[in-house]
Amino acid sequence: MKSMPDSWRRETKPHKFCPGCGHGLVLKALGMAMDRLKIADRTVFGVDIGCSLLAWDFFNADTIQTHHGRTVPVIIGAKRARPNLVGIAYMGDGGGYAIGSQHLINATMRNDRILIIIVNNTIYAMTGGQMAPTTLKGQKTETSSRGRDPKYEGFPLRGPEMVASFAPEGAYVARGSVSHVQRLARYLERGLENQLQDRGISVVEALSTCPTNWRTNAEDTWKFLEKEMTDYYPVGELVSPFKRDTQKEAADLETCH
Amino acid sequence: MISKLETKKDEYPRPVEGERQAFMYGNEVVVWAALAAGAECLYGYPITPQNEVMHYWSRLAPDYGGKFLQTEDELSAGFATLGGIMAGARCFSATAGPGTILFQEPLAMAEMMRIPIVLVVQQRGGPSTATVIYSQQEVFLTIFGGNGEGLRIVYSPGSHQEMYDYTLKAFDVAWKHRFPTLVLGDGYQAKMRERVLLYDPAARGMEIEPTVPFVGLPGVPGVDREPAHWRNAFSVEEELYEELEPIINDYYRIAPSLMEKEEGYLDGAELILTGHGIVGRAVRTAVKELREEGFPVGFFRPLTLRPFPGKDLIRILDDCPRLLVVESAQGQLAKLIRISIGGELDHRVQMYPYFRPGLGISAEELVEEAKAILNGKREQKQEKEFSMSML
Ligand SMILES: Cc1ncc(C[n+]2csc(CCOP(=O)(O)OP(=O)(O)O)c2C)c(N)n1
Ligand code: SF4
């Protein structure tokens, strides 16, 4: 694995995320996917408000940092105005599933030809660790100090499953994890390919880490990601218009890290 | 690699050839003006009384290469419009009432990032859902609505002709100066049919400022050119101030050249009537009638509410410090006037309010009101109804 994808902007590295943050790994996977498809020159990369905004100068790609929850409509507006652009909307789980949830649902219904990446770190990170729609049952946050109680706060939202439940023909929906960067990169690549082939919307959730707000050391961070999160949020492709050519390819995808 | 817009405007006929007399609804006028200005996309959300802007656009625009999207709400409409503009297309939208509230967020982003969005607002009754019909209660929302400094340009046309002229102009001014530009109409204008002369701006030698993409630029970023990185979030106060100061300076530098108004019958006037938009038209008609009857009245009609042509009003009030302020709102225009004339003059001017929030105002009632003032039957109203301290 290259330490730095070609599409990364070297001048702005090291990046601005905290040590141990998953955002950098999601963007590594995205960089790898962009490199493979050689699309940096026609990409419009949109970042939300949330820690995703720290990626406003991350790539050698034209980038728009917009408001919290509004990245999807901005990228849709650009994509519809100029269909040859490759639109990527990058946001946190608060941006994607709470304040911007109407955009996710309607973009899916319309099958807008963009790639939506939602970084699930089970928390509102940038604002200091409040509860997100994805906060796990019993998980303590600044606004669920006794742990998320489903009786009052509902059950954690499985975003890709929700999207998959009404995904139109041609849509691509997957959940990857920063614990398997190569596989996440494959999912993102497929999401982008789906857009390039004008088939439909692509929604990829990435399970990610936020040691700063989780207040975890490296070991516990990884454990929370690989155990608690992955148990509730299974990794894999949920909807795919791609035909699996061979059993081998399917097997490859499951084993690649 | 792509460098050009994919919309091939040249393959389509010109929406308006030469000149054409028409009799149509205000919302339809907006659409023809947008088409004539070369608008390419309308992303919008239905709300009365602007619905027909979307109806006519979705019906007519495809013939001229225009695109349309009905979004899930006004936030989406506004932000998609910004995305389209940043991609280099001439996009615009239209809204009203609660929709104007939701539009504040994209408008604020446009102010910070100098994104030339054009928004047509057809005012309806407020606050809240109120009526779908008419008011002039969205003045403050339109000019100062965002979490910022009101770095916007706002036209208030009073007739279908002005609606056409100023919508056309909005597309030029927005792209020339890169500030959000709004055309503030109302439900009466939107739903009323009236004569209007449509014209091709090119046939009149009017050039509409071309669009420029912010993203999707030619060349490989990082190889042939720097990547375009656009943001509106900053780490520290000084960084924001550094970013904002030149924007504010730009705004106030161009402001004097943008101010527009109409005035008349000022000679020997002992009372000035003022109103904007469709009310400004009733004001003008009333003043004409009063003059015909021999009453010494004049009128002042701001055509830009932001920047407000205050210096012209100061000049007029210097000679005649009595002002009847007429509006279908509870003093939104009056407050604007007080802010902009300010100082000593502010205290010397006798102001007479004629506030009818959400109600239409006819020239006839203004004739009566002006006569009553001139005949000493009206006190200058203070405190509750009209006071700076209530701002
Ligand atoms: C309209 C609006 N409401 C609230 C905020 C404050 N805010 C900034 S980031 C954020 C949440 C970020 O969480 P998430 O989207 O999950 O991204 P993360 O920081 O975890 O990557 C909030 C609520 C805002 N910027 N705008
Ligand atoms: S606060 Fe959390 S999500 Fe944000 S940069 Fe730090 S580790 Fe990453």
XYZ file of C-alpha atoms and ligand atoms in Angstrom:
682
model
C 0.000 0.000 0.000
C 1.355 3.435 -0.932
C 1.744 5.630 2.097
C 0.168 8.510 0.277
C -2.240 8.236 -2.651
C -1.330 10.416 -5.644
C -4.563 12.341 -5.346
C -3.612 13.552 -1.855
C -2.236 17.045 -1.711
C 1.200 16.702 -0.185
C 1.457 20.377 0.704
C -1.367 19.993 3.211
C 0.061 16.920 4.932
C 0.322 15.968 7.709
C -3.429 16.337 7.842
C -5.382 18.117 10.541
C -7.168 15.165 12.160
C -6.310 14.016 15.688
C -3.885 11.103 16.080
C -5.782 7.857 15.705
C -8.701 9.481 13.910
C -10.453 7.327 11.331
C -11.132 10.198 8.927
C -7.574 10.023 7.610
C -8.029 6.341 6.787
C -11.349 6.875 5.036
C -9.697 9.575 2.959
C -6.813 7.248 2.263
C -9.259 4.679 0.924
C -10.964 7.381 -1.114
C -7.613 8.589 -2.427
C -6.759 5.066 -3.520
C -10.088 4.737 -5.307
C -9.627 8.098 -7.026
C -6.123 7.137 -8.093
C -7.287 3.872 -9.609
C -10.000 5.579 -11.593
C -7.870 8.657 -12.420
C -10.691 11.079 -11.793
C -9.077 13.764 -9.658
C -9.207 16.188 -12.585
C -12.967 16.075 -12.809
C -13.950 15.483 -9.257
C -15.906 17.915 -7.141
C -15.318 16.886 -3.572
C -17.797 18.294 -1.075
C -17.156 18.322 2.655
C -19.624 18.972 5.419
C -19.303 20.798 8.724
C -18.077 18.333 11.284
C -14.571 16.953 11.363
C -14.976 16.309 7.639
C -14.423 20.037 7.105
C -10.777 19.503 8.037
C -10.478 17.886 4.605
C -11.273 21.110 2.745
C -7.740 21.220 1.306
C -6.982 17.510 1.536
C -6.981 16.427 -2.125
C -5.580 17.593 -5.383
C -9.191 17.940 -6.420
C -11.582 20.879 -6.550
C -13.319 21.047 -3.211
C -16.292 22.839 -1.704
C -16.742 22.987 2.042
C -20.362 23.807 2.742
C -22.726 23.906 5.717
C -23.621 21.165 8.184
C -25.864 18.636 6.475
C -25.899 20.401 3.098
C -23.107 18.679 1.249
C -25.456 16.349 -0.602
C -27.546 19.118 -2.217
C -24.464 21.170 -3.108
C -22.912 18.223 -4.915
C -26.220 17.337 -6.569
C -26.560 20.909 -7.812
C -23.083 20.784 -9.340
C -23.555 17.306 -10.799
C -26.882 18.136 -12.404
C -25.512 21.350 -13.845
C -22.459 19.529 -15.241
C -23.074 15.786 -15.486
C -19.480 15.052 -16.539
C -18.180 16.063 -13.147
C -17.701 13.344 -10.563
C -19.540 14.378 -7.412
C -18.489 13.160 -3.982
C -20.274 14.266 -0.821
C -18.298 13.522 2.343
C -19.809 13.956 5.808
C -20.198 12.647 9.333
C -23.101 10.613 10.643
C -24.675 13.741 12.155
C -24.546 15.481 8.782
C -25.753 12.427 6.881
C -28.366 10.890 9.176
C -29.613 13.771 11.329
C -29.542 17.324 9.990
C -29.155 16.220 6.365
C -31.248 13.054 6.448
C -33.899 14.450 4.141
C -31.261 14.980 1.476
C -29.979 11.409 1.812
C -33.472 9.997 1.444
C -34.494 12.167 -1.474
C -31.185 11.844 -3.283
C -31.593 8.070 -3.034
C -35.172 8.239 -4.262
C -34.036 10.308 -7.249
C -31.032 8.057 -7.762
C -28.785 11.090 -8.085
C -25.525 10.161 -9.738
C -23.215 11.022 -6.881
C -21.186 9.191 -4.259
C -22.224 9.888 -0.680
C -19.702 8.899 1.991
C -20.904 8.926 5.574
C -18.311 8.539 8.283
C -19.848 6.712 11.213
C -17.901 7.367 14.418
C -21.029 6.953 16.587
C -20.703 10.533 17.743
C -20.795 14.250 16.955
C -17.080 14.769 17.041
C -16.431 18.356 16.032
C -18.864 19.785 18.564
C -17.327 17.829 21.398
C -18.834 14.379 21.566
C -22.611 14.586 21.652
C -24.954 11.733 20.811
C -25.431 10.930 17.124
C -28.132 8.823 15.457
C -25.471 6.115 15.328
C -24.508 6.201 19.011
C -24.708 2.635 20.268
C -27.108 1.384 22.892
C -25.726 2.216 26.322
C -22.924 4.319 24.852
C -22.068 7.359 26.934
C -21.699 10.705 25.223
C -21.862 14.310 26.403
C -25.617 14.317 25.792
C -26.293 10.740 26.841
C -24.243 10.778 30.004
C -25.914 7.673 31.388
C -25.638 5.823 28.132
C -28.020 5.883 25.186
C -31.344 4.549 26.351
C -33.447 3.206 23.473
C -36.583 3.902 25.473
C -35.961 7.623 25.255
C -33.456 8.021 22.481
C -34.348 5.195 20.164
C -32.118 2.546 18.674
C -28.981 3.375 16.721
C -29.636 4.029 13.046
C -28.334 1.603 10.480
C -27.987 4.039 7.614
C -26.990 1.794 4.723
C -29.738 -0.688 5.651
C -32.248 2.153 5.596
C -31.016 3.339 2.223
C -30.899 -0.235 0.902
C -34.522 -0.781 1.892
C -35.678 1.525 -0.894
C -32.593 1.799 -3.065
C -33.647 2.124 -6.701
C -32.252 0.060 -9.527
C -28.667 0.947 -10.221
C -27.893 2.068 -6.694
C -24.807 0.904 -4.832
C -24.903 0.708 -1.043
C -22.163 -0.597 1.216
C -20.658 -0.336 4.647
C -16.914 -0.501 5.058
C -14.622 0.094 7.974
C -11.301 1.790 8.555
C -10.151 -1.495 10.030
C -10.139 -2.820 6.458
C -8.886 0.081 4.364
C -8.346 -1.922 1.182
C -11.857 -3.253 1.256
C -13.251 0.193 1.997
C -11.265 1.495 -0.968
C -12.870 -1.180 -3.162
C -16.315 -0.161 -2.036
C -15.558 3.479 -2.732
C -14.113 2.596 -6.105
C -17.280 0.700 -6.964
C -19.356 3.597 -5.776
C -17.447 5.903 -8.070
C -17.567 3.473 -10.966
C -21.299 3.277 -10.524
C -21.434 7.020 -10.982
C -19.082 6.974 -13.959
C -21.311 4.387 -15.598
C -24.335 6.591 -14.930
C -26.201 3.806 -13.170
C -27.352 5.371 -9.958
C -26.565 6.725 -6.542
C -23.806 5.297 -4.382
C -23.920 5.439 -0.612
C -20.984 4.113 1.370
C -20.825 4.278 5.132
C -17.399 3.989 6.721
C -17.098 2.819 10.319
C -14.520 5.109 11.834
C -12.783 6.047 15.063
C -12.759 9.102 17.285
C -10.367 8.430 20.146
C -10.570 12.067 21.200
C -14.256 11.986 22.039
C -14.412 8.322 22.909
C -11.555 9.047 25.318
C -9.961 5.741 24.469
C -6.378 4.586 24.090
C -5.234 2.905 20.890
C -6.166 -0.544 22.045
C -9.660 0.339 23.264
C -10.281 2.454 20.200
C -9.627 -0.473 17.935
C -11.579 -2.829 20.140
C -14.631 -0.582 20.106
C -14.455 -0.345 16.337
C -13.892 -3.997 15.629
C -16.131 -5.439 18.279
C -18.999 -3.192 19.446
C -19.426 -1.209 16.272
C -18.935 -4.045 13.842
C -21.326 -6.279 15.786
C -24.136 -3.787 15.396
C -23.066 -2.412 12.027
C -22.102 -5.343 9.791
C -19.593 -4.591 7.082
C -20.321 -5.534 3.474
C -22.110 -4.629 0.286
C -25.858 -4.263 0.728
C -26.946 -3.370 -2.781
C -24.799 -3.672 -5.864
C -25.568 -3.376 -9.551
C -22.208 -4.989 -10.326
C -22.321 -8.566 -11.384
C -19.893 -10.648 -9.444
C -17.852 -12.106 -12.275
C -16.385 -14.950 -10.396
C -16.639 -16.564 -7.055
C -13.025 -15.616 -6.665
C -13.773 -11.930 -6.891
C -16.362 -12.245 -4.211
C -13.955 -14.152 -2.059
C -11.223 -11.563 -2.742
C -13.430 -8.793 -1.558
C -14.257 -10.568 1.629
C -10.652 -11.284 2.485
C -8.863 -8.125 1.405
C -7.751 -5.839 4.205
C -10.607 16.284 -18.725
C -13.439 18.693 -19.185
C -13.286 22.403 -19.275
C -16.564 23.599 -20.672
C -20.102 23.549 -19.501
C -21.994 20.702 -21.017
C -25.005 22.880 -21.662
C -24.780 23.809 -25.287
C -26.665 27.052 -25.174
C -25.905 27.889 -28.793
C -27.919 24.965 -30.074
C -31.109 26.397 -28.619
C -33.239 29.283 -29.883
C -33.098 32.601 -28.057
C -36.013 32.718 -25.607
C -36.986 36.242 -26.563
C -36.274 37.527 -30.069
C -36.156 41.293 -30.386
C -39.144 42.632 -28.482
C -42.540 41.213 -27.702
C -45.597 42.724 -26.029
C -47.223 40.303 -23.638
C -49.984 40.139 -21.081
C -49.035 37.702 -18.353
C -48.689 36.801 -14.676
C -45.816 38.158 -12.644
C -44.461 34.680 -12.013
C -44.382 34.112 -15.763
C -42.552 37.401 -16.238
C -39.862 36.158 -13.843
C -39.373 33.045 -15.956
C -39.085 34.948 -19.221
C -36.611 37.347 -17.662
C -34.534 34.447 -16.339
C -34.588 32.754 -19.731
C -33.673 35.977 -21.502
C -30.780 36.408 -19.059
C -29.493 32.962 -20.023
C -30.434 31.162 -16.810
C -29.701 27.446 -17.072
C -31.058 25.770 -13.941
C -33.864 26.307 -11.512
C -33.799 24.182 -8.379
C -36.798 24.968 -6.223
C -39.431 23.869 -3.762
C -43.144 24.653 -4.185
C -44.628 27.449 -2.108
C -47.471 29.789 -2.890
C -47.436 32.437 -4.272
C -44.274 31.638 -6.279
C -45.370 28.200 -7.558
C -45.900 29.329 -11.114
C -42.271 30.353 -11.413
C -41.513 26.637 -11.152
C -44.506 25.671 -13.305
C -43.567 27.951 -16.187
C -39.874 27.199 -15.884
C -40.335 23.437 -15.958
C -42.638 23.819 -18.942
C -40.636 26.365 -20.945
C -37.003 25.973 -19.984
C -36.246 22.613 -21.651
C -36.918 24.255 -25.031
C -34.024 26.589 -24.304
C -31.651 24.067 -22.752
C -32.743 24.831 -19.195
C -32.752 22.278 -16.393
C -35.105 21.874 -13.483
C -35.156 20.016 -10.207
C -37.892 19.992 -7.610
C -35.959 19.449 -4.412
C -37.050 18.088 -1.030
C -37.072 21.503 0.660
C -35.719 25.039 0.343
C -32.458 24.141 2.044
C -31.826 21.651 -0.687
C -33.047 24.086 -3.350
C -30.720 26.798 -2.092
C -27.659 24.631 -1.625
C -28.169 22.824 -4.932
C -28.411 26.232 -6.575
C -25.074 27.168 -4.997
C -23.569 23.874 -6.210
C -24.798 24.512 -9.740
C -23.443 28.052 -9.719
C -20.081 26.881 -8.406
C -19.997 24.344 -11.216
C -20.344 27.302 -13.573
C -24.020 27.277 -14.507
C -26.370 30.233 -14.238
C -28.728 28.814 -11.622
C -31.416 30.621 -9.670
C -34.409 29.947 -7.464
C -37.629 31.446 -6.190
C -39.460 31.217 -2.888
C -41.724 32.925 -0.350
C -42.568 33.179 3.355
C -41.277 30.222 5.371
C -39.235 29.279 2.307
C -37.442 32.610 2.540
C -36.505 31.666 6.101
C -34.963 28.366 4.986
C -33.144 30.179 2.195
C -31.206 32.254 4.725
C -28.702 29.474 5.225
C -27.635 29.159 1.586
C -27.782 32.949 1.245
C -25.371 33.279 4.154
C -22.972 30.860 2.498
C -23.286 32.855 -0.717
C -22.395 36.086 1.099
C -19.297 34.559 2.641
C -18.100 32.834 -0.530
C -19.242 35.452 -3.051
C -21.534 33.032 -4.864
C -23.771 34.927 -7.288
C -27.128 33.425 -6.486
C -30.292 35.081 -7.792
C -33.401 34.528 -5.683
C -36.880 35.805 -6.435
C -39.032 36.258 -3.331
C -42.791 36.629 -3.722
C -43.876 37.821 -0.296
C -46.848 36.246 1.429
C -48.461 37.044 4.780
C -46.506 36.473 7.973
C -45.376 35.676 10.586
C -45.632 31.926 10.314
C -47.693 30.294 7.595
C -50.173 33.194 7.814
C -51.565 33.747 4.302
C -50.442 32.577 0.910
C -51.627 35.825 -0.596
C -49.693 38.981 -0.018
C -47.609 41.187 2.272
C -44.444 43.254 2.442
C -43.266 41.536 5.587
C -40.176 39.867 4.177
C -38.146 43.017 3.792
C -35.875 42.531 6.785
C -35.602 38.818 6.102
C -34.560 39.506 2.541
C -31.993 42.188 3.281
C -30.578 41.201 6.672
C -31.816 37.637 7.144
C -28.544 35.745 7.498
C -26.057 35.354 10.340
C -23.951 38.089 8.849
C -23.922 41.611 7.530
C -26.600 41.736 4.866
C -24.109 41.690 2.008
C -26.848 41.371 -0.569
C -28.455 43.338 -3.319
C -32.243 43.588 -3.136
C -34.502 45.026 -5.819
C -38.124 45.890 -5.149
C -39.955 46.245 -8.459
C -43.413 47.806 -8.616
C -44.782 46.571 -11.928
C -44.422 43.647 -14.295
C -42.176 45.754 -16.472
C -39.895 46.436 -13.538
C -40.125 42.784 -12.562
C -38.780 41.895 -16.009
C -36.155 44.646 -16.043
C -34.829 43.980 -12.560
C -34.859 40.195 -12.781
C -32.781 40.508 -15.940
C -30.552 42.973 -14.201
C -30.224 40.751 -11.133
C -28.513 38.084 -13.246
C -26.029 40.634 -14.506
C -25.383 42.362 -11.189
C -25.056 39.115 -9.208
C -22.363 37.746 -11.499
C -20.641 41.108 -11.929
C -20.304 41.769 -8.212
C -20.672 38.269 -6.805
C -23.128 39.087 -4.096
C -26.453 37.311 -3.667
C -29.040 39.312 -5.540
C -32.720 39.155 -4.695
C -35.805 40.368 -6.465
C -38.452 41.109 -3.873
C -41.926 40.781 -5.328
C -45.164 39.857 -3.628
C -48.198 37.649 -4.089
C -50.206 40.343 -5.838
C -47.516 40.915 -8.414
C -46.967 37.173 -8.757
C -50.605 36.372 -9.446
C -51.699 39.474 -11.325
C -51.786 39.715 -15.103
C -50.438 42.845 -16.682
C -48.902 44.144 -19.851
C -45.171 43.836 -20.169
C -42.651 44.362 -22.921
C -40.306 41.400 -23.105
C -37.039 42.041 -24.869
C -33.830 40.306 -25.732
C -31.170 42.059 -23.663
C -28.638 41.556 -26.455
C -30.896 43.393 -28.905
C -30.672 46.389 -26.584
C -26.929 46.144 -26.287
C -27.248 44.845 -22.727
C -24.587 42.359 -21.838
C -25.232 39.919 -19.056
C -22.037 39.184 -17.143
C -20.833 35.692 -18.099
C -20.683 32.893 -15.539
C -17.368 31.565 -14.226
C -16.961 28.126 -12.661
C -15.495 27.888 -9.159
C -14.796 24.151 -9.499
C -14.378 21.685 -12.346
C -11.754 23.965 -13.859
C -9.630 22.933 -16.838
C -6.406 21.069 -16.155
C -5.296 18.480 -13.662
C -5.268 19.926 -10.153
C -1.866 19.696 -8.523
C -0.241 19.174 -11.940
C -1.416 21.882 -14.346
C -2.867 24.147 -11.714
C -3.644 24.556 -8.048
C -6.745 22.753 -6.882
C -9.708 25.017 -6.167
C -10.358 24.713 -2.440
C -13.403 26.679 -1.308
C -14.357 27.039 2.307
C -16.389 29.171 4.671
C -15.181 27.829 8.020
C -12.177 29.400 9.716
C -10.155 28.528 12.776
C -9.670 31.851 14.530
C -11.248 35.294 14.750
C -8.394 37.017 12.946
C -8.578 34.601 10.055
C -12.282 35.285 9.610
C -11.790 39.025 9.926
C -9.078 38.953 7.295
C -11.392 37.061 4.971
C -14.425 39.183 5.674
C -12.968 42.663 5.612
C -12.312 42.791 1.861
C -15.795 41.397 1.191
C -17.392 44.117 3.291
C -15.164 46.735 1.693
C -16.133 45.519 -1.760
C -19.783 45.699 -0.856
C -19.638 49.272 0.373
C -17.421 50.325 -2.511
C -19.933 49.186 -5.117
C -23.033 50.080 -3.093
C -23.403 53.686 -4.315
C -23.429 52.539 -7.943
C -26.190 50.038 -7.201
C -28.678 52.298 -5.450
C -31.795 52.990 -7.476
C -34.964 54.955 -6.829
C -37.707 56.902 -8.488
C -38.887 60.271 -7.265
C -41.372 62.837 -8.521
C -43.458 65.958 -7.898
C -40.934 67.271 -5.406
C -41.234 70.955 -6.353
C -42.841 72.803 -3.510
C -43.888 69.587 -1.850
C -45.029 69.848 1.762
C -45.432 66.136 2.264
C -43.476 63.249 0.764
C -45.125 59.883 0.341
C -42.923 56.814 0.221
C -43.469 53.106 -0.363
C -41.700 50.318 -2.219
C -42.758 47.528 -4.542
C -46.379 47.420 -5.515
C -47.190 49.889 -2.730
C -44.732 52.334 -4.269
C -46.895 52.228 -7.313
C -50.019 53.149 -5.309
C -47.978 55.953 -3.756
C -47.023 57.316 -7.162
C -50.605 57.142 -8.437
C -51.927 58.853 -5.288
C -49.382 61.666 -5.592
C -50.275 62.241 -9.217
C -53.961 62.523 -8.344
C -53.297 64.779 -5.383
C -51.193 67.095 -7.526
C -53.978 67.220 -10.081
C -56.229 68.380 -7.275
C -53.641 70.951 -6.235
C -52.184 69.335 -3.108
C -48.428 69.907 -2.627
C -47.138 66.358 -2.361
C -44.215 64.435 -3.826
C -43.072 60.824 -3.789
C -39.961 58.761 -3.266
C -39.871 55.129 -4.269
C -36.777 53.058 -3.424
C -36.062 50.454 -6.092
C -33.146 48.996 -4.190
C -33.872 48.189 -0.568
C -30.304 47.045 -0.097
C -28.232 49.080 -0.583
C -30.843 51.627 0.420
C -30.738 54.920 -1.498
C -30.733 56.900 1.746
C -28.726 59.860 0.489
C -31.408 60.697 -2.049
C -34.045 60.593 0.620
C -31.930 62.796 2.887
C -31.704 65.386 0.098
C -35.473 65.293 -0.361
C -36.242 65.442 3.352
C -33.832 68.358 3.772
C -36.284 70.406 1.716
C -39.451 68.788 2.977
C -39.099 67.040 6.343
C -42.529 65.428 6.399
C -42.824 61.832 5.329
C -45.764 59.508 4.997
C -44.382 55.962 5.063
C -46.710 53.464 3.452
C -46.243 49.728 3.601
C -48.027 46.392 3.928
C -45.917 45.634 6.996
C -45.521 47.020 10.497
C -42.803 49.532 9.780
C -40.090 47.485 8.109
C -39.515 50.140 5.460
C -39.904 52.876 8.077
C -37.134 51.324 10.163
C -34.905 51.078 7.119
C -35.517 54.737 6.445
C -34.758 55.747 10.004
C -31.549 53.751 9.968
C -30.420 55.252 6.702
C -31.323 58.906 7.262
C -30.105 58.796 10.854
C -28.705 61.625 12.946
C -30.070 65.123 13.208
C -32.361 64.790 10.259
C -33.924 61.780 11.847
C -35.201 63.933 14.690
C -36.289 66.794 12.492
C -38.355 64.627 10.160
C -42.011 64.223 10.974
C -42.992 60.709 10.050
C -46.509 59.548 9.517
C -46.974 55.830 9.452
C -49.434 54.025 7.250
C -48.808 50.416 8.155
C -51.136 47.675 7.021
C -49.273 44.368 7.613
C -50.450 41.815 5.105
C -53.090 44.102 3.599
C -53.206 45.611 0.144
C -53.078 49.403 -0.077
C -54.886 51.431 -2.729
C -54.073 54.834 -4.175
C -57.530 56.072 -3.096
C -56.919 55.482 0.590
C -53.555 57.204 0.315
C -55.172 60.234 -1.290
C -57.477 60.481 1.725
C -54.657 59.932 4.199
C -52.433 62.586 2.625
C -55.279 65.092 2.610
C -55.954 64.406 6.286
C -52.291 65.016 7.117
C -52.140 68.215 5.073
C -55.364 69.410 6.714
C -53.840 68.888 10.153
C -56.115 66.016 11.026
C -53.361 63.514 11.651
C -50.852 63.574 14.433
C -47.388 62.346 13.788
C -47.697 59.028 15.531
C -45.221 58.034 18.148
C -44.338 55.293 20.519
C -46.421 52.200 20.148
C -47.108 52.376 16.485
C -43.845 53.804 15.383
C -40.734 54.294 17.344
C -37.046 53.816 16.850
C -36.843 52.484 20.381
C -39.058 49.596 19.337
C -36.619 48.398 16.680
C -27.043 24.308 11.173
C -25.979 23.865 12.087
N -26.336 23.297 13.263
C -25.348 22.889 14.101
C -24.035 23.054 13.797
C -22.981 22.627 14.781
N -22.270 21.429 14.380
C -21.083 21.486 13.779
S -20.440 19.976 13.444
C -21.778 19.209 14.147
C -21.866 17.727 14.283
C -20.775 16.984 13.667
O -20.984 15.623 13.779
P -20.908 14.679 12.539
O -21.721 15.198 11.425
O -21.240 13.321 13.005
O -19.387 14.783 12.069
P -18.049 14.445 12.876
O -17.575 15.717 13.485
O -18.377 13.389 13.870
O -17.096 13.945 11.828
C -22.696 20.133 14.611
C -23.950 19.784 15.279
C -23.731 23.682 12.570
N -22.479 23.898 12.169
N -24.714 24.059 11.742
S -12.374 14.859 17.117
Fe -12.587 12.722 16.567
S -13.378 12.707 14.477
Fe -12.614 14.758 14.895
S -10.520 14.760 14.138
Fe -10.419 14.238 16.291
S -10.500 12.016 16.352
Fe -11.178 12.648 14.322
